[in-house]
mmCIF file of N, CA and C in Angstrom:
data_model
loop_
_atom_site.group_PDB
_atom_site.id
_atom_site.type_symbol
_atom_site.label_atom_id
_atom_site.label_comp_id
_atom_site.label_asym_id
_atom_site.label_seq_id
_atom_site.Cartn_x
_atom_site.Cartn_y
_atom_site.Cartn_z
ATOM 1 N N UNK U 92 -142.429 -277.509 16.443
ATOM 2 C CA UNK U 92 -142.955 -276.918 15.238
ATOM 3 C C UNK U 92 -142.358 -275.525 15.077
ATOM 4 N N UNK U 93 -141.778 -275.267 13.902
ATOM 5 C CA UNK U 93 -141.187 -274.170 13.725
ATOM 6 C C UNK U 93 -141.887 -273.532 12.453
ATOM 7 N N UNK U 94 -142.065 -272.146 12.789
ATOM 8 C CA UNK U 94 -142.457 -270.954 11.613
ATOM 9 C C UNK U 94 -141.380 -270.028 11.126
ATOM 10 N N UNK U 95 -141.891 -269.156 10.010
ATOM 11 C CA UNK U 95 -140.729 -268.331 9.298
ATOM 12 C C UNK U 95 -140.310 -267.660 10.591
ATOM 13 N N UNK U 96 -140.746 -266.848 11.656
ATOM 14 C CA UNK U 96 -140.684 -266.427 12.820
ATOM 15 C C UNK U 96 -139.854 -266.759 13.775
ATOM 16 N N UNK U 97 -139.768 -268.391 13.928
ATOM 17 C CA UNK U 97 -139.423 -268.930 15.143
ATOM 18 C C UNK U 97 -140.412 -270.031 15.723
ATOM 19 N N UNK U 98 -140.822 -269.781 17.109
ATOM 20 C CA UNK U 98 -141.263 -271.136 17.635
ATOM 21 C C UNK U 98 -142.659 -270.515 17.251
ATOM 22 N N UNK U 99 -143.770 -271.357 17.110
ATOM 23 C CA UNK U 99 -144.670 -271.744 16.754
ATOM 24 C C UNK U 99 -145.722 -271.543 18.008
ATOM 25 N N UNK U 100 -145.836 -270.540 18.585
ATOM 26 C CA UNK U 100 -146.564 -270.435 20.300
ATOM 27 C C UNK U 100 -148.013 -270.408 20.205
ATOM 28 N N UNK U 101 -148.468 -270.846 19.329
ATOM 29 C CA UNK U 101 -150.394 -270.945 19.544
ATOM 30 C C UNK U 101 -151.003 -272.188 19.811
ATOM 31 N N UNK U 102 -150.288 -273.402 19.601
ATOM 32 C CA UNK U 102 -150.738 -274.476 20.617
ATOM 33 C C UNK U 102 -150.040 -275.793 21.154
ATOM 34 N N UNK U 103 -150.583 -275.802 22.231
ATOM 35 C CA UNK U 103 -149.584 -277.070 23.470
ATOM 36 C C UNK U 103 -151.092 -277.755 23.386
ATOM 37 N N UNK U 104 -149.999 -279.159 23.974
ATOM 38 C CA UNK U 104 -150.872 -280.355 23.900
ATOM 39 C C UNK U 104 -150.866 -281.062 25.263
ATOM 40 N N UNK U 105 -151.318 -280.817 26.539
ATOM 41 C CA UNK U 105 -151.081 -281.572 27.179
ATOM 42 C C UNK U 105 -152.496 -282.316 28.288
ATOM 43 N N UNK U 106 -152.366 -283.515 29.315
ATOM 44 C CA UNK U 106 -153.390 -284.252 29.597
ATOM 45 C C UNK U 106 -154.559 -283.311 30.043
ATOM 46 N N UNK U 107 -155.395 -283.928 30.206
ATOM 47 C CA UNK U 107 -156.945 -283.591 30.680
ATOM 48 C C UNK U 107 -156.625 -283.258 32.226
ATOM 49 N N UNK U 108 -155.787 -284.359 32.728
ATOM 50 C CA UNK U 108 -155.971 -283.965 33.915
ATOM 51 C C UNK U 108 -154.816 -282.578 34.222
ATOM 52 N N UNK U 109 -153.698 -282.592 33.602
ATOM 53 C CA UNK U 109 -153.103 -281.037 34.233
ATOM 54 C C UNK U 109 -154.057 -280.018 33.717
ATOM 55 N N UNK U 110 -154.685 -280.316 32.738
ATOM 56 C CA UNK U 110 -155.827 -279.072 32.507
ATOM 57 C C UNK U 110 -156.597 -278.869 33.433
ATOM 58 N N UNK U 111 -157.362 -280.055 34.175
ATOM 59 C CA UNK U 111 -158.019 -279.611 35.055
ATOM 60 C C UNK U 111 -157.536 -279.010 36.443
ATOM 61 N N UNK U 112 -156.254 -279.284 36.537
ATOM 62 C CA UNK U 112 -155.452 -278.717 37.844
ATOM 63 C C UNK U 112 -155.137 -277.521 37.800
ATOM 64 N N UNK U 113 -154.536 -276.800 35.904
ATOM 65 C CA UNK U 113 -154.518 -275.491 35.906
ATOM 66 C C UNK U 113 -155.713 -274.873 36.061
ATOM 67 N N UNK U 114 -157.420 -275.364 35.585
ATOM 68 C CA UNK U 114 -158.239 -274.598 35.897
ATOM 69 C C UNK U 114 -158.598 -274.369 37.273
ATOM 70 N N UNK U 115 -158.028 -275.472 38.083
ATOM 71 C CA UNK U 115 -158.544 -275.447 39.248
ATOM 72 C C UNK U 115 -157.609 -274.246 39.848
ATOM 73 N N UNK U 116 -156.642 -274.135 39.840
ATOM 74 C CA UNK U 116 -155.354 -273.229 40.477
ATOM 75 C C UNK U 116 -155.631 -271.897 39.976
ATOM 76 N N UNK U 117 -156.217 -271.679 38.983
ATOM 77 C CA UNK U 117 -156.737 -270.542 38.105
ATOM 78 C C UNK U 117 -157.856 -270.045 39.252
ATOM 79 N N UNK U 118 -158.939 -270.502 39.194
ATOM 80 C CA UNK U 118 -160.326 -270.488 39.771
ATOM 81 C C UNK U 118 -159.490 -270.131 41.222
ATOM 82 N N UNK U 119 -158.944 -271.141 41.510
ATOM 83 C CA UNK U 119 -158.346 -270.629 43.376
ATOM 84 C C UNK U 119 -157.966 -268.907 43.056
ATOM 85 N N UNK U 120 -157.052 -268.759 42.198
ATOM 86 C CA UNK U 120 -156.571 -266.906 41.911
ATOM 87 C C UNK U 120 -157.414 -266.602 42.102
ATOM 88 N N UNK U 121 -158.101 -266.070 40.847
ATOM 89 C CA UNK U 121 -158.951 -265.579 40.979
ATOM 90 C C UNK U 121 -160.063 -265.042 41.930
ATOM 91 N N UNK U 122 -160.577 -266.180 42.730
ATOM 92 C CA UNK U 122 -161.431 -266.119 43.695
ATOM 93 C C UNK U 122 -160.993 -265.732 45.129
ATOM 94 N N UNK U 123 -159.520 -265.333 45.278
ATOM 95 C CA UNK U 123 -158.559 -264.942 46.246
ATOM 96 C C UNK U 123 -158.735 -265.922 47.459
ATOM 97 N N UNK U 124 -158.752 -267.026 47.053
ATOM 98 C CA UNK U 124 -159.148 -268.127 47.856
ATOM 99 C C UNK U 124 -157.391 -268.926 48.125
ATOM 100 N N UNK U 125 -156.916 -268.664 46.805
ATOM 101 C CA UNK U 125 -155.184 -269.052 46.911
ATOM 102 C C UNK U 125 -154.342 -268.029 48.202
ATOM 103 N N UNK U 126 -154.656 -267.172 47.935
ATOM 104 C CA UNK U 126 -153.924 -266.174 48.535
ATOM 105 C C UNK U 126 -154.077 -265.874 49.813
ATOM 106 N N UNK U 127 -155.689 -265.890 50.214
ATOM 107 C CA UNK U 127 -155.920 -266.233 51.703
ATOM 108 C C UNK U 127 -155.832 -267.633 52.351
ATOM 109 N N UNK U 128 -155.425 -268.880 51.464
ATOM 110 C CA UNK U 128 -155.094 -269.944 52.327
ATOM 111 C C UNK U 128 -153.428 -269.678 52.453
ATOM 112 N N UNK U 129 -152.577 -268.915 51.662
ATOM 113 C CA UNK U 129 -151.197 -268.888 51.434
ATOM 114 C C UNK U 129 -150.785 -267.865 52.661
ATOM 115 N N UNK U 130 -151.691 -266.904 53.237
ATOM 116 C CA UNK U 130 -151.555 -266.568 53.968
ATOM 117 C C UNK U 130 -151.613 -266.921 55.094
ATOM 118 N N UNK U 131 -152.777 -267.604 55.561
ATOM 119 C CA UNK U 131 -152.759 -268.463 56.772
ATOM 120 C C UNK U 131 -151.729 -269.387 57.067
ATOM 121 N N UNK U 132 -151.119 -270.192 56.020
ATOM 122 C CA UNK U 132 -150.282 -271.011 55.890
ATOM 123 C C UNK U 132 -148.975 -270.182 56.784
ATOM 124 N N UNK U 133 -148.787 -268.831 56.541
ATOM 125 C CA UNK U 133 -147.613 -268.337 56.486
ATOM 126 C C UNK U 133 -147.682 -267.599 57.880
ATOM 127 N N UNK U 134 -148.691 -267.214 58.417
ATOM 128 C CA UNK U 134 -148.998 -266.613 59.958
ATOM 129 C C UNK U 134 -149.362 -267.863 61.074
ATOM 130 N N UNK U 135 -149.127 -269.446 60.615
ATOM 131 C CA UNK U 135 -149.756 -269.851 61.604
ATOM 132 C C UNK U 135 -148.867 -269.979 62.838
ATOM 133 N N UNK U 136 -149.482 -270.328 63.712
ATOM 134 C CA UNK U 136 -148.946 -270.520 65.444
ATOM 135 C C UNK U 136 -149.392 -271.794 65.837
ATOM 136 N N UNK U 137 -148.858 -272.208 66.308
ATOM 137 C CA UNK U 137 -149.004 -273.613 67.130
ATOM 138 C C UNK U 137 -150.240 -273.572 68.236
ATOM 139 N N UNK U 138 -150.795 -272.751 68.543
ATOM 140 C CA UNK U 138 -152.326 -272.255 68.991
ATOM 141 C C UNK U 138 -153.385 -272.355 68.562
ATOM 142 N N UNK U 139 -152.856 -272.540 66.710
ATOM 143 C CA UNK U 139 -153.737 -272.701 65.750
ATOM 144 C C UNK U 139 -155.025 -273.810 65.554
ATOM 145 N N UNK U 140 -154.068 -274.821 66.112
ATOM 146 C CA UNK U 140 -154.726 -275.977 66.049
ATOM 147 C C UNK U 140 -154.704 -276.683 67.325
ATOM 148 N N UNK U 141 -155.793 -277.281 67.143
ATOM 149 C CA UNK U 141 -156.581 -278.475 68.385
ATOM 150 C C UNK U 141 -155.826 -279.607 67.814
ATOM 151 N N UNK U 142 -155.079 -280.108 69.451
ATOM 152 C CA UNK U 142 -154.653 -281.867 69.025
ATOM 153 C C UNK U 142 -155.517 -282.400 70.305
ATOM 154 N N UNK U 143 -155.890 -283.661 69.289
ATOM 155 C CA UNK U 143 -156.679 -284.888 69.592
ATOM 156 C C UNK U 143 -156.384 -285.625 69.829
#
């Protein structure tokens, strides 16, 4: 969709479910819940974990 402007940027159309994945990934920001699992991810040691 094009305007006198150019592209047309006030609305996208896409599924229910990537909506719910961006809110979910949103909510992770926010709640610095992304950032402290991204961290752990990135300091771990093989000490970290118990094998069974």
């Amino acid at each position: 969709m094009n305007s006198k402007n150019g592209l047309n940027d006030g609305i996208i159309m896409i599924s229910k479910r990537e909506w719910e994945t961006l809110q979910e990934e949103l909510y992770l920001q926010r709640t610095g819940t992304l950032d402290y699992v991204f961290n752990l991810m990135e300091n771990e040691k093989d000490d970290d974990f118990e094998v069974v």
